[in-house]
Amino acid sequence: MSNSIHVYDARADHATVNAESPLAYSFQSSGMPAPGEEGRAVVGERAFLGHLILRGGAIVLDEALREVLGIGLPGRPNSLTVDADGQRSVQWLSPDEWLLIVPGDETFGLETRLRAHLGGSHVAIVDVSAGQTLIELTGEAAHEVLMKSTVYDVDPHEFTVGKGVTTIFAKTSVILRRPDESRWELIVRRSFADYVYRWLLDAGEEYGIGVARESRHEPQ
Amino acid sequence: MFHIYCPYCEELREEEEFHPKGQAHIARPEEPDACSDEEWGDYLFFRDNPRGIHHEMWLHAVGCRKFFNITRNTVSYEILETYKMGEQPTVGAEHLAREEKTSSVQAAEGGQQTVGASDAALASVKGAQA
Ligand SMILES: [Zn+2]
């Protein structure tokens, strides 16, 4: 069965194609208020990352991932493993499902190597990079903006570093996670990205929220 | 805030994340072709509607998106346990019988609380929610 799977590089060649992030239109239509001196929250998009959904048994996927990427699956539900330089992460989504996020230009190579390593194992790997985007929230009031938006307990003492959940956010759902002390990440569906962005601008207004222009992982 | 324990996420989560999905432990007839119309109709359409202990399937819809089971008291709405698919409940109808016995004893001793009064209180709660 495995040799009938068509694997191809779905990433646009940014030299020849003018790819737009899911928030490109929102930045134009809703504006990008600059982070101010007094601002206590900053929002930003980390676009064009590689998002892979891994499904299958934990043992076989964990072994393949350690071999290929050097990090293992998180051992506990609702948790997140991040590699040493913070560029690659894998998050528990359900007992047989994990979300792997890597720099965009590594996606295809990683998928290919994972498939080669997994051979005929009963697993699924799906590249969902084009279907979702990652929104980063930083600043001392970041968790206060989240408290206004989600039913999940985002008290920094409860929602510790390394935790990640799928939960309700405003009237949609997001994957919410905390890769380190200073950052919260929201992974949102492409079609809800504009809604979430505008919600964040509105909810963050009282904290002087600003929008960071992306400096990392910019496509060439 | 009302929380439900998801046996897969292994934590209490907000009720808004869940959907009820009806009666649990309904086995599909092994040989559908050998079923009578009545047996097949029972399997497809007919569900229990007990007053008291009920085993139900629920879905952690905004979360891990897994089905799991809840044992619930349909009178008090109390959730007595949650357990994974494929597992069997540990709480059954005898649990309720034991509880009623306890509350009768309390009523006899304290003279305040009676089973009938608590039923009336429940009915008014239900009325308020309808
Ligand atoms: Zn769950």
Coordinates of C-alpha atoms and ligand atoms in Angstrom, one line a residue:
Chain A
M1 CA 0.0 0.0 0.0
S2 CA 2.7 2.5 1.0
N3 CA 4.2 2.7 -2.5
S4 CA 0.9 4.0 -3.9
I5 CA 1.1 7.2 -1.8
H6 CA 1.9 10.2 -3.8
V7 CA 4.2 12.5 -1.9
Y8 CA 5.0 15.8 -3.4
D9 CA 6.4 19.2 -2.3
A10 CA 3.3 21.3 -1.7
R11 CA 5.3 24.4 -0.8
A12 CA 5.1 27.2 -3.3
D13 CA 8.4 28.4 -4.8
H14 CA 8.5 31.9 -3.3
A15 CA 10.9 33.0 -6.0
T16 CA 8.3 32.6 -8.7
V17 CA 5.0 32.6 -6.8
N18 CA 3.7 35.5 -4.8
A19 CA 2.5 33.4 -1.9
E20 CA 0.3 35.2 0.7
S21 CA -0.1 34.2 4.3
P22 CA -3.6 33.6 5.7
L23 CA -3.3 37.0 7.4
A24 CA -2.0 39.0 4.5
Y25 CA -5.4 40.4 3.7
S26 CA -6.2 41.1 7.3
F27 CA -3.1 43.1 7.8
Q28 CA -4.3 45.4 4.9
S29 CA -7.9 45.5 5.8
S30 CA -7.7 45.7 9.6
G31 CA -4.4 47.4 9.9
M32 CA -1.2 46.6 11.9
P33 CA -1.0 48.9 14.8
A34 CA 2.7 49.2 15.7
P35 CA 3.7 47.9 19.2
G36 CA 3.8 51.0 21.4
E37 CA 6.0 52.0 24.4
E38 CA 3.2 51.4 26.7
G39 CA 1.9 48.3 25.0
R40 CA 1.6 45.2 27.2
A41 CA 0.8 42.7 24.4
V42 CA 2.2 42.0 21.0
V43 CA 0.6 39.8 18.3
G44 CA 2.4 38.5 15.2
E45 CA 2.1 35.8 12.6
R46 CA 4.7 33.2 11.9
A47 CA 3.6 32.3 8.4
F48 CA 4.8 29.6 6.0
L49 CA 5.9 27.1 8.6
G50 CA 5.5 23.4 7.8
H51 CA 2.6 21.8 9.7
L52 CA 2.4 18.0 9.5
I53 CA -0.2 15.8 11.2
L54 CA 1.1 12.5 12.3
R55 CA -1.3 9.7 13.1
G56 CA -0.6 6.2 14.2
G57 CA 0.8 4.3 17.1
A58 CA 2.9 6.3 19.6
I59 CA 5.8 3.8 19.8
V60 CA 6.5 3.6 16.1
L61 CA 6.1 7.3 15.5
D62 CA 8.2 8.2 18.5
E63 CA 11.1 6.0 17.3
A64 CA 10.9 7.4 13.7
L65 CA 10.8 11.0 15.0
R66 CA 13.8 10.5 17.3
E67 CA 15.8 9.1 14.4
V68 CA 14.8 11.7 11.8
L69 CA 14.4 14.9 13.9
G70 CA 16.1 14.2 17.2
I71 CA 13.1 14.9 19.3
G72 CA 10.5 12.4 20.6
L73 CA 6.8 12.5 20.9
P74 CA 5.5 14.2 24.1
G75 CA 4.8 11.5 26.6
R76 CA 1.7 13.1 28.2
P77 CA -1.6 14.3 26.8
N78 CA -1.9 18.0 26.2
S79 CA 1.9 18.6 26.1
L80 CA 4.5 19.8 23.7
T81 CA 8.1 18.9 22.9
V82 CA 10.3 21.6 21.4
D83 CA 13.8 21.1 20.1
A84 CA 17.0 22.8 21.4
D85 CA 16.8 25.9 19.2
G86 CA 13.1 26.2 19.5
Q87 CA 12.4 25.9 15.7
R88 CA 10.8 22.4 15.7
S89 CA 8.0 21.1 17.9
V90 CA 5.7 18.2 18.2
Q91 CA 2.4 18.4 20.1
W92 CA 0.0 15.8 21.4
L93 CA -3.5 16.4 19.9
S94 CA -5.2 13.1 20.7
P95 CA -4.1 9.6 21.7
D96 CA -3.1 8.8 18.1
E97 CA -2.5 12.2 16.6
W98 CA 0.3 14.7 16.9
L99 CA 1.1 18.1 15.2
L100 CA 4.6 18.6 14.0
I101 CA 5.7 22.1 13.2
V102 CA 9.0 22.9 11.5
P103 CA 10.6 25.6 9.3
G104 CA 8.7 25.7 6.0
D105 CA 11.6 24.7 3.8
E106 CA 12.2 21.6 5.9
T107 CA 8.7 20.2 5.5
F108 CA 9.0 18.1 2.4
G109 CA 12.4 16.6 3.2
L110 CA 11.2 15.7 6.7
E111 CA 8.1 14.1 5.4
T112 CA 10.1 12.1 2.9
R113 CA 12.6 10.9 5.5
L114 CA 9.9 10.0 8.0
R115 CA 8.1 8.0 5.4
A116 CA 11.3 6.2 4.4
H117 CA 11.9 5.4 8.1
L118 CA 8.4 4.3 8.8
G119 CA 8.3 1.9 5.8
G120 CA 5.0 0.0 5.7
S121 CA 3.9 0.9 9.2
H122 CA 0.3 1.7 9.7
V123 CA 0.6 5.5 10.0
A124 CA -0.6 8.6 8.2
I125 CA 1.3 11.8 7.6
V126 CA -0.6 14.8 6.2
D127 CA 0.9 18.1 5.2
V128 CA -1.6 20.7 6.5
S129 CA 0.7 23.7 6.2
A130 CA -1.6 25.5 3.8
G131 CA -4.7 25.0 5.9
Q132 CA -3.6 26.8 9.1
T133 CA -1.2 29.5 10.4
L134 CA 0.5 30.2 13.6
I135 CA -0.2 33.4 15.6
E136 CA 2.2 34.4 18.3
L137 CA 1.2 36.4 21.4
T138 CA 3.8 37.9 23.7
G139 CA 4.0 40.6 26.3
E140 CA 3.2 40.7 30.0
A141 CA -0.6 41.0 29.4
A142 CA -0.7 38.2 26.8
H143 CA -2.4 35.8 29.2
E144 CA -4.9 38.5 30.1
V145 CA -5.9 38.8 26.5
L146 CA -6.3 35.0 26.4
M147 CA -8.4 35.0 29.6
K148 CA -11.0 37.2 27.8
S149 CA -11.1 34.8 24.9
T150 CA -11.0 31.2 25.9
V151 CA -12.7 28.9 28.4
Y152 CA -9.4 27.1 29.2
D153 CA -7.5 28.1 32.3
V154 CA -4.6 30.2 31.0
D155 CA -3.3 31.3 34.4
P156 CA 0.5 31.1 33.8
H157 CA 0.9 28.9 36.9
E158 CA -1.7 26.4 35.6
F159 CA -0.9 26.6 31.9
T160 CA 2.8 25.9 32.3
V161 CA 5.5 26.0 29.7
G162 CA 5.3 22.8 27.5
K163 CA 1.5 22.6 27.7
G164 CA -0.7 22.7 24.6
V165 CA -4.4 22.1 24.2
T166 CA -7.1 22.3 21.5
T167 CA -9.9 24.4 22.9
I168 CA -12.5 27.1 22.3
F169 CA -11.4 30.5 21.5
A170 CA -14.0 33.2 21.1
K171 CA -16.6 31.5 18.8
T172 CA -14.1 29.3 17.1
S173 CA -11.5 26.7 18.1
V174 CA -7.7 27.0 18.3
I175 CA -4.7 25.0 19.3
L176 CA -3.2 27.0 22.2
R177 CA 0.3 26.3 23.5
R178 CA 3.1 27.7 25.5
P179 CA 6.5 26.8 24.0
D180 CA 8.5 29.0 26.5
E181 CA 8.1 31.5 29.3
S182 CA 7.5 34.5 27.1
R183 CA 5.4 33.2 24.2
W184 CA 1.9 31.8 23.6
E185 CA 1.1 30.3 20.2
L186 CA -2.3 30.0 18.6
I187 CA -2.6 27.7 15.6
V188 CA -5.7 28.7 13.7
R189 CA -7.5 27.5 10.7
R190 CA -6.8 29.6 7.6
S191 CA -10.5 30.4 7.2
F192 CA -10.7 31.6 10.8
A193 CA -7.4 33.5 10.8
D194 CA -8.9 36.9 10.0
Y195 CA -11.6 36.4 12.7
V196 CA -9.0 35.5 15.4
Y197 CA -6.7 38.3 14.3
R198 CA -9.4 40.9 14.6
W199 CA -10.7 39.4 17.9
L200 CA -7.1 39.7 19.3
L201 CA -6.8 43.3 18.2
D202 CA -10.1 44.1 19.8
A203 CA -9.5 42.1 23.0
G204 CA -6.0 43.5 23.3
E205 CA -6.9 47.2 22.8
E206 CA -7.0 47.9 26.5
Y207 CA -3.5 46.5 26.8
G208 CA -2.2 48.6 23.9
I209 CA -1.7 45.6 21.7
G210 CA 0.6 46.0 18.7
V211 CA 1.5 43.9 15.7
A212 CA 5.0 42.6 15.2
R213 CA 6.3 42.4 11.7
E214 CA 7.7 39.1 11.0
S215 CA 11.4 38.9 11.0
R216 CA 11.9 35.1 11.2
H217 CA 11.3 32.4 8.6
E218 CA 10.6 35.0 5.9
P219 CA 10.2 33.2 2.6
Q220 CA 13.0 34.2 0.1
Chain B
M1 CA -18.5 26.7 34.9
F2 CA -19.3 23.1 34.5
H3 CA -16.4 20.6 33.9
I4 CA -16.3 17.1 32.5
Y5 CA -13.3 14.8 32.9
C6 CA -12.0 13.6 29.5
P7 CA -10.4 10.1 30.0
Y8 CA -8.2 10.7 27.0
C9 CA -7.0 14.3 27.9
E10 CA -6.8 13.1 31.5
E11 CA -8.1 16.4 32.8
L12 CA -11.3 18.3 33.6
R13 CA -12.5 20.4 30.6
E14 CA -15.2 23.0 30.1
E15 CA -18.6 21.5 29.2
E16 CA -18.8 23.7 26.1
E17 CA -16.1 21.5 24.5
F18 CA -18.3 18.4 24.6
H19 CA -21.3 17.0 22.7
P20 CA -23.6 14.3 23.9
K21 CA -24.0 11.5 21.4
G22 CA -26.7 9.2 22.9
Q23 CA -26.8 5.8 24.5
A24 CA -23.6 3.8 24.9
H25 CA -22.8 0.1 24.5
I26 CA -25.1 -0.5 21.6
A27 CA -23.8 -3.6 19.8
R28 CA -24.4 -4.0 16.1
P29 CA -26.1 -7.4 15.4
E30 CA -23.4 -9.8 14.3
E31 CA -25.4 -11.0 11.4
P32 CA -27.7 -8.2 10.1
D33 CA -29.1 -10.5 7.4
A34 CA -30.3 -13.0 10.1
C35 CA -32.1 -10.3 12.1
S36 CA -35.9 -10.0 12.2
D37 CA -37.2 -6.5 11.3
E38 CA -38.0 -6.0 14.9
E39 CA -34.4 -6.7 16.1
W40 CA -32.9 -4.5 13.4
G41 CA -35.4 -1.7 14.1
D42 CA -34.5 -2.0 17.8
Y43 CA -30.8 -1.7 17.0
L44 CA -31.3 1.3 14.7
F45 CA -34.0 3.4 16.2
F46 CA -34.9 2.4 19.8
R47 CA -33.1 3.9 22.7
D48 CA -33.5 3.6 26.5
N49 CA -34.7 6.6 28.4
P50 CA -34.2 5.6 32.0
R51 CA -35.0 7.6 35.0
G52 CA -31.7 7.3 36.9
I53 CA -28.5 5.7 35.8
H54 CA -27.8 6.0 32.1
H55 CA -24.6 5.1 30.2
E56 CA -24.0 7.6 27.3
M57 CA -21.5 8.3 24.6
W58 CA -20.0 11.8 24.6
L59 CA -17.6 13.4 22.2
H60 CA -14.8 15.8 23.2
A61 CA -15.6 17.8 20.1
V62 CA -13.3 20.8 20.7
G63 CA -10.3 18.9 22.2
C64 CA -9.0 15.5 21.5
R65 CA -12.1 14.7 19.3
K66 CA -12.5 11.2 20.8
F67 CA -15.7 9.5 21.8
F68 CA -15.8 8.3 25.4
N69 CA -18.5 7.1 27.8
I70 CA -20.3 8.8 30.7
T71 CA -22.4 7.2 33.4
R72 CA -24.9 9.9 34.3
N73 CA -27.9 10.2 36.7
T74 CA -30.7 11.5 34.5
V75 CA -32.6 12.8 37.5
S76 CA -29.9 14.8 39.2
Y77 CA -27.7 15.2 36.1
E78 CA -24.8 14.1 38.2
I79 CA -21.9 12.5 36.2
L80 CA -20.8 9.5 38.2
E81 CA -17.9 8.4 36.0
T82 CA -16.3 8.8 32.6
Y83 CA -14.4 6.0 30.9
K84 CA -12.8 5.2 27.6
M85 CA -14.4 3.5 24.6
G86 CA -14.2 -0.3 24.9
E87 CA -14.2 -0.2 28.7
Q88 CA -17.2 -1.2 30.9
P89 CA -18.9 1.0 33.5
T90 CA -18.2 0.5 37.1
V91 CA -21.3 2.3 38.3
G92 CA -24.7 0.8 37.6
A93 CA -28.3 0.9 38.8
E94 CA -27.4 -0.6 42.2
H95 CA -25.5 2.7 42.9
L96 CA -28.7 4.6 42.9
A97 CA -30.5 2.1 45.0
R98 CA -27.7 2.5 47.6
E99 CA -28.0 6.3 47.5
E100 CA -31.7 6.2 48.0
K101 CA -31.3 4.0 51.0
T102 CA -28.8 6.4 52.4
S103 CA -31.0 9.4 51.9
S104 CA -34.0 7.6 53.5
V105 CA -31.8 6.9 56.6
Q106 CA -30.8 10.6 56.7
A107 CA -34.4 11.6 56.4
A108 CA -35.4 9.3 59.3
E109 CA -32.6 10.6 61.5
G110 CA -32.6 14.3 60.6
G111 CA -36.3 14.7 59.7
Q112 CA -35.4 17.4 57.2
Q113 CA -34.4 15.8 54.0
T114 CA -36.7 13.3 52.3
V115 CA -36.5 11.5 49.0
G116 CA -39.8 13.1 48.0
A117 CA -38.6 16.6 48.8
S118 CA -35.4 16.2 46.8
D119 CA -37.4 14.9 43.8
A120 CA -39.7 18.0 44.0
A121 CA -36.6 20.2 44.1
L122 CA -35.2 18.5 41.1
A123 CA -38.5 18.9 39.2
S124 CA -38.5 22.6 39.9
V125 CA -34.9 22.8 38.7
K126 CA -35.9 21.0 35.5
G127 CA -38.9 23.4 35.1
A128 CA -36.6 26.4 35.4
Q129 CA -34.3 25.1 32.8
A130 CA -37.0 24.2 30.3
Ligands
ZN1 ZN -10.3 14.9 25.4

